[in-house]
PDB file of C-alpha atoms in Angstrom:
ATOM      1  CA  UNK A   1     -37.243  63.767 -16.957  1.00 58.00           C
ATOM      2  CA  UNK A   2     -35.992  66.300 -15.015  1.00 69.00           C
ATOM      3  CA  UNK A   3     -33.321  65.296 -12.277  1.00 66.00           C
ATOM      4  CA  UNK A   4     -33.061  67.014  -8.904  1.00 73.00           C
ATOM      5  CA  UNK A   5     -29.960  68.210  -7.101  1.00 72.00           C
ATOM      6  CA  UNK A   6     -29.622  64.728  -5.108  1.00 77.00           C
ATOM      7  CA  UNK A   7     -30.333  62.841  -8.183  1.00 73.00           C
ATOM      8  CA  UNK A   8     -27.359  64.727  -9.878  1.00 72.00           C
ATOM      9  CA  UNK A   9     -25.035  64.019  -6.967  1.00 79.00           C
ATOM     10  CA  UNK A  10     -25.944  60.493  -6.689  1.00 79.00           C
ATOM     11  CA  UNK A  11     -24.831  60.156 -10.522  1.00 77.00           C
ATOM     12  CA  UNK A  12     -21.891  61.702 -10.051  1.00 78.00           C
ATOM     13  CA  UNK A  13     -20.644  59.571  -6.988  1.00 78.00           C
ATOM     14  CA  UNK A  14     -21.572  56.336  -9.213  1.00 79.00           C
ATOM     15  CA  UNK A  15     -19.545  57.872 -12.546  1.00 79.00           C
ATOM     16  CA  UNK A  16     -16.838  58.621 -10.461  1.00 78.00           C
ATOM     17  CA  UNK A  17     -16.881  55.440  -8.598  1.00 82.00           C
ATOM     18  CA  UNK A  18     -17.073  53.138 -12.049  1.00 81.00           C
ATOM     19  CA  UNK A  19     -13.906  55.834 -12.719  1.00 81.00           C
ATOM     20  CA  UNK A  20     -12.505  54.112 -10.084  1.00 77.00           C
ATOM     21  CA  UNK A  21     -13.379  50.501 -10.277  1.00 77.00           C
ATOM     22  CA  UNK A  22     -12.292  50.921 -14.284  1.00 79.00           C
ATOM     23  CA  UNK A  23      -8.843  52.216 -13.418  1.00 76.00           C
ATOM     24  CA  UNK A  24      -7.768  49.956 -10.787  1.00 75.00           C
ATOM     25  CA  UNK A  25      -9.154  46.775 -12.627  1.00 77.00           C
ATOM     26  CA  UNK A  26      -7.037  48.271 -15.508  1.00 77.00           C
ATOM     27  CA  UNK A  27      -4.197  50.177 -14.243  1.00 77.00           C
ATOM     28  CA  UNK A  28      -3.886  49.054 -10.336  1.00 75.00           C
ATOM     29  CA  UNK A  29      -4.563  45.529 -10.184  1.00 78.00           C
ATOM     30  CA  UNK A  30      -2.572  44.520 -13.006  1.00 80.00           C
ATOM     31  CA  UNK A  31       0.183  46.396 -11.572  1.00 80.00           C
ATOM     32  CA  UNK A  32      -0.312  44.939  -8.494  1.00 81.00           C
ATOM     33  CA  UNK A  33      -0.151  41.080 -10.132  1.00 82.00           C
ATOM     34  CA  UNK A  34       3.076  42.133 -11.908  1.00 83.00           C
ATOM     35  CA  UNK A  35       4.679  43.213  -8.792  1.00 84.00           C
ATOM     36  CA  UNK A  36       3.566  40.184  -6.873  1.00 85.00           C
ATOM     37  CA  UNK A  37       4.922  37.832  -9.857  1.00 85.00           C
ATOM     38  CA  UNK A  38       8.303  39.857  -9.834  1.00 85.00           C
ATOM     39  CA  UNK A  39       8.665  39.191  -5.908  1.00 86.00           C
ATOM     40  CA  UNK A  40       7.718  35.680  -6.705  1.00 86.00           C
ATOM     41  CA  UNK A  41      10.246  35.545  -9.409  1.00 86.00           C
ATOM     42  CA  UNK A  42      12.692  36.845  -7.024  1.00 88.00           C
ATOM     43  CA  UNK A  43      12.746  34.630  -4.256  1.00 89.00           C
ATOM     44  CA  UNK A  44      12.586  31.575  -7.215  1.00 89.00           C
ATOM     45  CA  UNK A  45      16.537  33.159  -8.349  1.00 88.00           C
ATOM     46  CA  UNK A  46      17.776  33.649  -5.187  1.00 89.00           C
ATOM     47  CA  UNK A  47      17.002  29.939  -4.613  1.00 89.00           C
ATOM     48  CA  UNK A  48      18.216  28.930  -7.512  1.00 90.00           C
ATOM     49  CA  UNK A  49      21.517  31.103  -7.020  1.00 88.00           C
ATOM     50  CA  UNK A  50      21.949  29.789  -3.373  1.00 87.00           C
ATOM     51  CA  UNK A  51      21.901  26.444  -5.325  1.00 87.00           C
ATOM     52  CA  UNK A  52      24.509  27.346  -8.004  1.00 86.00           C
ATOM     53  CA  UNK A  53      26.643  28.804  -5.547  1.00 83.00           C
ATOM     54  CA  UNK A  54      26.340  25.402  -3.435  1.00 84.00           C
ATOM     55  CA  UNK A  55      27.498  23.797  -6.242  1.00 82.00           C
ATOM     56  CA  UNK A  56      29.970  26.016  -7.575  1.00 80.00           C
ATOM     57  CA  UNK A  57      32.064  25.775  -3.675  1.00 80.00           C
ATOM     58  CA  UNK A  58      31.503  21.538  -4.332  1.00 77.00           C
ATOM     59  CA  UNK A  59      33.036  21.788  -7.803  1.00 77.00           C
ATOM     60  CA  UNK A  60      35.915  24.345  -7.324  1.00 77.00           C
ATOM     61  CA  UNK A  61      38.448  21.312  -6.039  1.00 78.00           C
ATOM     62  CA  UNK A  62      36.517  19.395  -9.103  1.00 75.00           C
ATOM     63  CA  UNK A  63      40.006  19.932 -11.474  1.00 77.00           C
ATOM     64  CA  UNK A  64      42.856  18.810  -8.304  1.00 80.00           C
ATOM     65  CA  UNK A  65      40.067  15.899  -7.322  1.00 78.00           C
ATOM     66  CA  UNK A  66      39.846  14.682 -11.344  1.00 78.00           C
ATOM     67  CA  UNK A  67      43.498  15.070 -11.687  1.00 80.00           C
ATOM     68  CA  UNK A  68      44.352  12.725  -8.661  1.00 80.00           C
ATOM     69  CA  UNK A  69      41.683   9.996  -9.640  1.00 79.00           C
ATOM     70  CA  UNK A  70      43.608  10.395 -12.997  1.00 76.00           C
ATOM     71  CA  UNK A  71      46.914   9.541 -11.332  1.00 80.00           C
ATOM     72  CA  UNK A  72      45.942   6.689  -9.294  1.00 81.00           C
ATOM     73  CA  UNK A  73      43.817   5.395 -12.152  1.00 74.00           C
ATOM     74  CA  UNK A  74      47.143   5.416 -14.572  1.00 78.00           C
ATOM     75  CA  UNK A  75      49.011   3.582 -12.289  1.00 79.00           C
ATOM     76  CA  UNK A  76      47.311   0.820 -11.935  1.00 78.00           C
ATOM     77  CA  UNK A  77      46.813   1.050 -15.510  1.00 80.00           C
ATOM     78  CA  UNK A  78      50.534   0.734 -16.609  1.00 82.00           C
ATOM     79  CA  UNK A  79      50.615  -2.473 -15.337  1.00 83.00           C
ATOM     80  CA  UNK A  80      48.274  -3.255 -18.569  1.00 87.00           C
ATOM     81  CA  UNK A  81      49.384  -3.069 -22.093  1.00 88.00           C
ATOM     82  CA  UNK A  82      47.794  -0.039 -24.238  1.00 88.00           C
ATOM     83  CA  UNK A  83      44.709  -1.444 -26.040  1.00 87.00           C
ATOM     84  CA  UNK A  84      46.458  -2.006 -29.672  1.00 86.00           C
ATOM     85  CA  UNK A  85      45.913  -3.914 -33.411  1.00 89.00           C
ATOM     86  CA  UNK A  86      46.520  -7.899 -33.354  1.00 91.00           C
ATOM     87  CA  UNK A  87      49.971  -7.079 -35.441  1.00 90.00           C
ATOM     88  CA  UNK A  88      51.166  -4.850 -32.970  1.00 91.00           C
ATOM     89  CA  UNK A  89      50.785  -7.073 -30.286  1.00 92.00           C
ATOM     90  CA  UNK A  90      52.352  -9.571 -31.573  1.00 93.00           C
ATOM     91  CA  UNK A  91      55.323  -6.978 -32.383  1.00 93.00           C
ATOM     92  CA  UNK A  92      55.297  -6.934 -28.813  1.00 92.00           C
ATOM     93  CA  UNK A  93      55.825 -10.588 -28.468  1.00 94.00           C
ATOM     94  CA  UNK A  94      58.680 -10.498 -30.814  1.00 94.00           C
ATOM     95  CA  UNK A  95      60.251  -7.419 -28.724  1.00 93.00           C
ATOM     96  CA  UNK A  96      60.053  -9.544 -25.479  1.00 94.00           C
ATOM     97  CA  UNK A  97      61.750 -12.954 -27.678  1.00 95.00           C
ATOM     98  CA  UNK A  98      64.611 -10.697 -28.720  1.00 93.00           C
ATOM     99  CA  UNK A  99      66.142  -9.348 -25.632  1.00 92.00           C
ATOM    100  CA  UNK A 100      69.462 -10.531 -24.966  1.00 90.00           C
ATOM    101  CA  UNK A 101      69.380 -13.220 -22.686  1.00 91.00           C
ATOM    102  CA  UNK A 102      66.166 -14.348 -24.043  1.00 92.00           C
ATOM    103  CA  UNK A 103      66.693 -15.001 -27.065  1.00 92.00           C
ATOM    104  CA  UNK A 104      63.846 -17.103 -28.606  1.00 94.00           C
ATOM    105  CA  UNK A 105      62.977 -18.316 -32.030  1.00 94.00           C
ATOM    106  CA  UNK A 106      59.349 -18.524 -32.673  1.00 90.00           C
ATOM    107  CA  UNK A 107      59.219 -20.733 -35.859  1.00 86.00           C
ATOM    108  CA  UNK A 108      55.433 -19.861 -35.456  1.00 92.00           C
ATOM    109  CA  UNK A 109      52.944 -17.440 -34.304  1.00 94.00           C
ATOM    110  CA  UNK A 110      49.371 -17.041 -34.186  1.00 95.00           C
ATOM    111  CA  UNK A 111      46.707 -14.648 -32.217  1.00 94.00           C
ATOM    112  CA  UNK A 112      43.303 -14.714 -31.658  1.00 94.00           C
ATOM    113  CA  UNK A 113      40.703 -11.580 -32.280  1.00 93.00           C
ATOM    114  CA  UNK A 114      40.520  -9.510 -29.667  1.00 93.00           C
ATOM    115  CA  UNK A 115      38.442 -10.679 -26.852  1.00 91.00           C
ATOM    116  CA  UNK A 116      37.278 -10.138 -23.064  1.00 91.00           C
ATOM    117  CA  UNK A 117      37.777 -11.644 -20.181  1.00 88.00           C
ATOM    118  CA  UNK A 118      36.563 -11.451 -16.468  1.00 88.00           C
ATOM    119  CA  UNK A 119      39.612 -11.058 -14.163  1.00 80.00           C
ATOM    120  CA  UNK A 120      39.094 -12.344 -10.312  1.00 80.00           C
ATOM    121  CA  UNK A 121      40.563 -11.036  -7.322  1.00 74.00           C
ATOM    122  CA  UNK A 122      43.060 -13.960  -5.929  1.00 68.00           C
ATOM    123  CA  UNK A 123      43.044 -14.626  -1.855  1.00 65.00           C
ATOM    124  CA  UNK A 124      43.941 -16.903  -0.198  1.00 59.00           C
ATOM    125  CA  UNK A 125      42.184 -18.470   2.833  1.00 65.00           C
ATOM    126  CA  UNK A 126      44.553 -20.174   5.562  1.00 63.00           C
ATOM    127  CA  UNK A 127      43.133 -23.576   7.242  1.00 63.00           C
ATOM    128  CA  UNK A 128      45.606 -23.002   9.978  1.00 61.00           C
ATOM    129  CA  UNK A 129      44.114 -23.084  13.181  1.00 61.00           C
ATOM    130  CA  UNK A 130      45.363 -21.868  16.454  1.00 58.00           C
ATOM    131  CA  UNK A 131      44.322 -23.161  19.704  1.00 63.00           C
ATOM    132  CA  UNK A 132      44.790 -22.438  23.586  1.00 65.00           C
ATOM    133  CA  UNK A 133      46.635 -25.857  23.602  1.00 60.00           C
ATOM    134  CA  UNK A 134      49.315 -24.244  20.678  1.00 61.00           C
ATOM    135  CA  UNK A 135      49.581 -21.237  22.992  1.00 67.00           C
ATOM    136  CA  UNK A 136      50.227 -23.395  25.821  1.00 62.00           C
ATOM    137  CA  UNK A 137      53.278 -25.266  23.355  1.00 62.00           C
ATOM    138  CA  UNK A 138      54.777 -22.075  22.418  1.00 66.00           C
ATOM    139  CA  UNK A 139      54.801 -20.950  26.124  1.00 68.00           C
ATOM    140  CA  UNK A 140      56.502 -24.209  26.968  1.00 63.00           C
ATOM    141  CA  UNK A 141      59.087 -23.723  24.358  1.00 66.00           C
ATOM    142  CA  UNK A 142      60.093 -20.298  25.913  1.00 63.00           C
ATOM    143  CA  UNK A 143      57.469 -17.968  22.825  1.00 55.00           C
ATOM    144  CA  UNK A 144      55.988 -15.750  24.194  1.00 52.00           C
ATOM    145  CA  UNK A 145      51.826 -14.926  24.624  1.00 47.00           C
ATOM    146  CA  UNK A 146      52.985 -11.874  22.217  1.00 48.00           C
ATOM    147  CA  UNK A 147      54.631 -13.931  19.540  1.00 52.00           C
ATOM    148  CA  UNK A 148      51.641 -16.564  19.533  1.00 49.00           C
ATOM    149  CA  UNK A 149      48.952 -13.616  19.199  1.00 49.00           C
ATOM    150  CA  UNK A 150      51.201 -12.924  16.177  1.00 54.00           C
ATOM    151  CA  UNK A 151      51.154 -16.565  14.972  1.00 53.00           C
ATOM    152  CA  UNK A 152      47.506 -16.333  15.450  1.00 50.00           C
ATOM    153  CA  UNK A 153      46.938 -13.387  13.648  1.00 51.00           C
ATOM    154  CA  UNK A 154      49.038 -14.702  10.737  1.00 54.00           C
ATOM    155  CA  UNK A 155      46.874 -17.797  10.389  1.00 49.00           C
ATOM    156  CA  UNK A 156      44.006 -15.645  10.439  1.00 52.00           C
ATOM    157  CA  UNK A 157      44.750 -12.930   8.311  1.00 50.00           C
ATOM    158  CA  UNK A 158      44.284 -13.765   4.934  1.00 49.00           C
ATOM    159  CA  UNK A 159      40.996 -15.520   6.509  1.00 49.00           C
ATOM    160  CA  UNK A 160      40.109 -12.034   7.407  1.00 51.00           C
ATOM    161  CA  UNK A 161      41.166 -10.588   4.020  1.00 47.00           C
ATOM    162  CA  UNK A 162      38.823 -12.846   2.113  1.00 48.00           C
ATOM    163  CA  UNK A 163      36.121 -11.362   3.801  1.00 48.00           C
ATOM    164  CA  UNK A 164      36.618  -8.230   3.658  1.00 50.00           C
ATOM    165  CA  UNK A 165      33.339  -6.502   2.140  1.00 46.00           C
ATOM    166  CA  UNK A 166      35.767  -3.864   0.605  1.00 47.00           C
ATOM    167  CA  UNK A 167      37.642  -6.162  -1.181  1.00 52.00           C
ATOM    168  CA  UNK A 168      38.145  -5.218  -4.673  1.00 60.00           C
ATOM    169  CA  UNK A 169      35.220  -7.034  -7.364  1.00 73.00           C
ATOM    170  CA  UNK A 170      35.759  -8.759 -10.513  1.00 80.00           C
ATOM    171  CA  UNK A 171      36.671  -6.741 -13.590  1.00 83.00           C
ATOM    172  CA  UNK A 172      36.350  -7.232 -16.976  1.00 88.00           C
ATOM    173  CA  UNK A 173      39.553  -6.523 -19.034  1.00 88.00           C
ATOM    174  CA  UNK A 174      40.134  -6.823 -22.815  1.00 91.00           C
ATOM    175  CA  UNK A 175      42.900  -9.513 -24.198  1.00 93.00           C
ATOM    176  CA  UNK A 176      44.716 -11.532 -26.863  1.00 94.00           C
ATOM    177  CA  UNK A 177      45.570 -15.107 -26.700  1.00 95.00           C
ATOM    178  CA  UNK A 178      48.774 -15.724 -28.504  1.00 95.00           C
ATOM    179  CA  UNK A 179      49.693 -19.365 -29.232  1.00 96.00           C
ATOM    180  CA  UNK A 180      53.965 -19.653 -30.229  1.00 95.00           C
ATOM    181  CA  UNK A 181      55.802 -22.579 -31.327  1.00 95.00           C
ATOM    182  CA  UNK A 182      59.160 -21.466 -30.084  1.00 95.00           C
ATOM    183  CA  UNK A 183      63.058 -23.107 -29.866  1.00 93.00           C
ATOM    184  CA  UNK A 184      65.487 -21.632 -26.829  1.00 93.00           C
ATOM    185  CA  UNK A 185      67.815 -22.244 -24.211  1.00 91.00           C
ATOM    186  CA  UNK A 186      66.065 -23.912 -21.139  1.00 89.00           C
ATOM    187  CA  UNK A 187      68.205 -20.549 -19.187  1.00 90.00           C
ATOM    188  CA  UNK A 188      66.651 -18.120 -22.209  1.00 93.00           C
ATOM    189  CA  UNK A 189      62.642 -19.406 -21.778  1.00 93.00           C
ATOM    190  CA  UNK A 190      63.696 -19.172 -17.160  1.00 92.00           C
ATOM    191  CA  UNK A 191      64.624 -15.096 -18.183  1.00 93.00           C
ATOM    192  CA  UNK A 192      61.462 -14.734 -20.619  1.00 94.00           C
ATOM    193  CA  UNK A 193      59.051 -16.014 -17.431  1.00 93.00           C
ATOM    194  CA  UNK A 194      61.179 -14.303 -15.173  1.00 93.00           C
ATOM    195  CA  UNK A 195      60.884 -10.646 -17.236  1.00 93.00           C
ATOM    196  CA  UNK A 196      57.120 -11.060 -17.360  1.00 92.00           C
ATOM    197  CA  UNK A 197      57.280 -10.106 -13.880  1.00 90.00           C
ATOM    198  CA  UNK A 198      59.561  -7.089 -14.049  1.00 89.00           C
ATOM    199  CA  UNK A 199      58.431  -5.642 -16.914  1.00 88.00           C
ATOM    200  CA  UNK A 200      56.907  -2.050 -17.044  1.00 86.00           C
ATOM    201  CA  UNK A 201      53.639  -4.104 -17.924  1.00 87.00           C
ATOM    202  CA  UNK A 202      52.477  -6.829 -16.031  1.00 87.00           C
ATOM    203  CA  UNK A 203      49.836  -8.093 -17.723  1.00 89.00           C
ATOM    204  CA  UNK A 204      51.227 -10.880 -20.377  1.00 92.00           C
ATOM    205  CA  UNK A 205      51.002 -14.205 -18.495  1.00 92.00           C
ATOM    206  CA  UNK A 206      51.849 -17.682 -19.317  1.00 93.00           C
ATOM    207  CA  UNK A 207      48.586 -19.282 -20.065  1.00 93.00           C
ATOM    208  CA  UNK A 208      50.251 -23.249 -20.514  1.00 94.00           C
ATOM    209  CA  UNK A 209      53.636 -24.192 -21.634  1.00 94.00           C
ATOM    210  CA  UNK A 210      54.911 -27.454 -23.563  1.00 93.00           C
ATOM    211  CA  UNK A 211      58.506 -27.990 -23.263  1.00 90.00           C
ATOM    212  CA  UNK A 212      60.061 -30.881 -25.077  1.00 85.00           C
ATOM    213  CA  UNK A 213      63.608 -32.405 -25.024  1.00 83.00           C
ATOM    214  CA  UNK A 214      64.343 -30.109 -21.380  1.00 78.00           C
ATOM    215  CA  UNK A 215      67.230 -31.848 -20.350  1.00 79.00           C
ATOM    216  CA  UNK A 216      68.890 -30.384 -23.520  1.00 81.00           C
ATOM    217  CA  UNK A 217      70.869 -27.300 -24.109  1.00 80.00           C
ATOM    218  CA  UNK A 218      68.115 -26.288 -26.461  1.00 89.00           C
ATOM    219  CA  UNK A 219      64.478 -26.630 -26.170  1.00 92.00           C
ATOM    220  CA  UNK A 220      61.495 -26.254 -28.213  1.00 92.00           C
ATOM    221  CA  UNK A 221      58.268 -26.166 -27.272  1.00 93.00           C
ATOM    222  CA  UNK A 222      54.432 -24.192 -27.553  1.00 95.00           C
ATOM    223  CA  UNK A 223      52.742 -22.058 -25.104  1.00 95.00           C
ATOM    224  CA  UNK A 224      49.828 -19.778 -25.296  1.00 96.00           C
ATOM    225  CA  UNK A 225      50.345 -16.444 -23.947  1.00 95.00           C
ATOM    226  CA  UNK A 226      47.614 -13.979 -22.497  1.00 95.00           C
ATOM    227  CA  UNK A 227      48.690 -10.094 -23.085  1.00 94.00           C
ATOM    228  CA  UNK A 228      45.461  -7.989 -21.204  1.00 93.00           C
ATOM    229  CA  UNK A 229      45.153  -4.916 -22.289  1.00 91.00           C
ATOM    230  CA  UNK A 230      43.445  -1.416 -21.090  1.00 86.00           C
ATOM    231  CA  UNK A 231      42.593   1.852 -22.918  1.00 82.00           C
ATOM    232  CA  UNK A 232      44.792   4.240 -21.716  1.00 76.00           C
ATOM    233  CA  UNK A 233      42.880   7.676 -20.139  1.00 74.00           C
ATOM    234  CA  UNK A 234      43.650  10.971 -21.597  1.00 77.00           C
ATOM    235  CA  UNK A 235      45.275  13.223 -19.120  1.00 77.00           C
ATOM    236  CA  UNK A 236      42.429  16.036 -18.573  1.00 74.00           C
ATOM    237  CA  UNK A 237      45.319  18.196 -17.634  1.00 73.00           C
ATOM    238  CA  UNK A 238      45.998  18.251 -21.442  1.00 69.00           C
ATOM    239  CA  UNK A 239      42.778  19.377 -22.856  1.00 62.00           C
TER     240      UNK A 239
END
């Protein structure tokens, strides 16, 4: 079959045209996809940097903010005894017996496993009252309206502080019960209650006392003891 010149140009256009379809189906397009991908892939990082960076500025007082939680969180908890072994808290018992004008003999001395308890915020709610009529006394008595807003206020206030909805919840602590049968002067057992309170910790509390022959210049007697006790924090200025 012999082809004429319009024939020949007519293949030609179509071979050159498949040329064309073939190399941008293989060459262009995929080009094109991988470019499009890459843009796509670039506005995903930038998001994702424009995140990190977000929270890189929230995190850079992250260190000063840990450290201050840190210090307010060891305060509180040197009120507590260190968590520690049954022997050693009884060690501390003995400590506490043996200062000076303490100065008491256990003849006895037991402690219980370690255990928990739930400690409960303490307030307490006045059922004083004040009324127009006590205003009307105190003005009569030469108070003034000043110093019987203040007598109202007092009555109120722990009232108030009760229901505060930021008042501070229930916690549970660890602790030891320690049960002593113990000999002293009645002045020696007054200095033992009376260090419980100044103490560095805080937390060892007279649970119940027994005190026999009290009139006399020695006593002997058995009380149970409560020492709390909190894990201490490492400081995460140290690590």
């Amino acid at each position: 079959m012999k082809l004429n010149y319009r024939d020949k140009m007519i293949l030609i256009v179509v071979f050159v045209l498949l040329i064309v379809v073939a190399g941008f189906m293989l060459f262009v397009k995929p080009a094109i996809d991988e470019c499009s991908q890459a843009s796509s892939d670039l506005e995903s990082a930038k998001v994702q940097l424009s995140e990190l960076e977000d929270q890189v500025d929230k995190d850079k007082n992250l260190a000063a903010e840990i450290q201050t939680l840190y210090t307010s969180t060891s305060q509180v908890a040197s009120n507590f005894y260190d968590y520690q072994v049954a022997y050693k808290a009884t060690d501390k018992v003995r400590e506490l017996f043996a200062v000076d004008d303490v100065n008491i003999k256990n003849s006895n001395m037991s402690i219980s496993a370690y255990g928990s308890t739930v400690l409960t915020p303490f307030s307490y709610s006045s059922t004083t009252t004040f009324t127009d009529f006590d205003t009307k006394v105190d003005e009569y008595n030469g108070a003034s309206s000043a110093d019987s807003a203040d007598s109202a206020a007092d009555a109120n206030a722990d009232a108030n502080a009760a229901a505060d909805p930021n008042a501070a919840a229930a916690q549970t602590i660890g602790y030891y019960s320690i049960n002593v049968q113990f000999t002293s002067s009645l002045s020696g057992f007054k200095n033992f209650a009376d260090n419980l309170t100044t103490n560095n910790e805080k937390s060892m509390v007279i649970e119940n006392v027994n005190i026999e022959n009290v009139n006399e210049s020695e006593i002997s007697g058995t009380m149970t003891l409560n020492m709390y006790v909190l894990k201490k924090l490492a400081d995460p200025s140290a690590s």
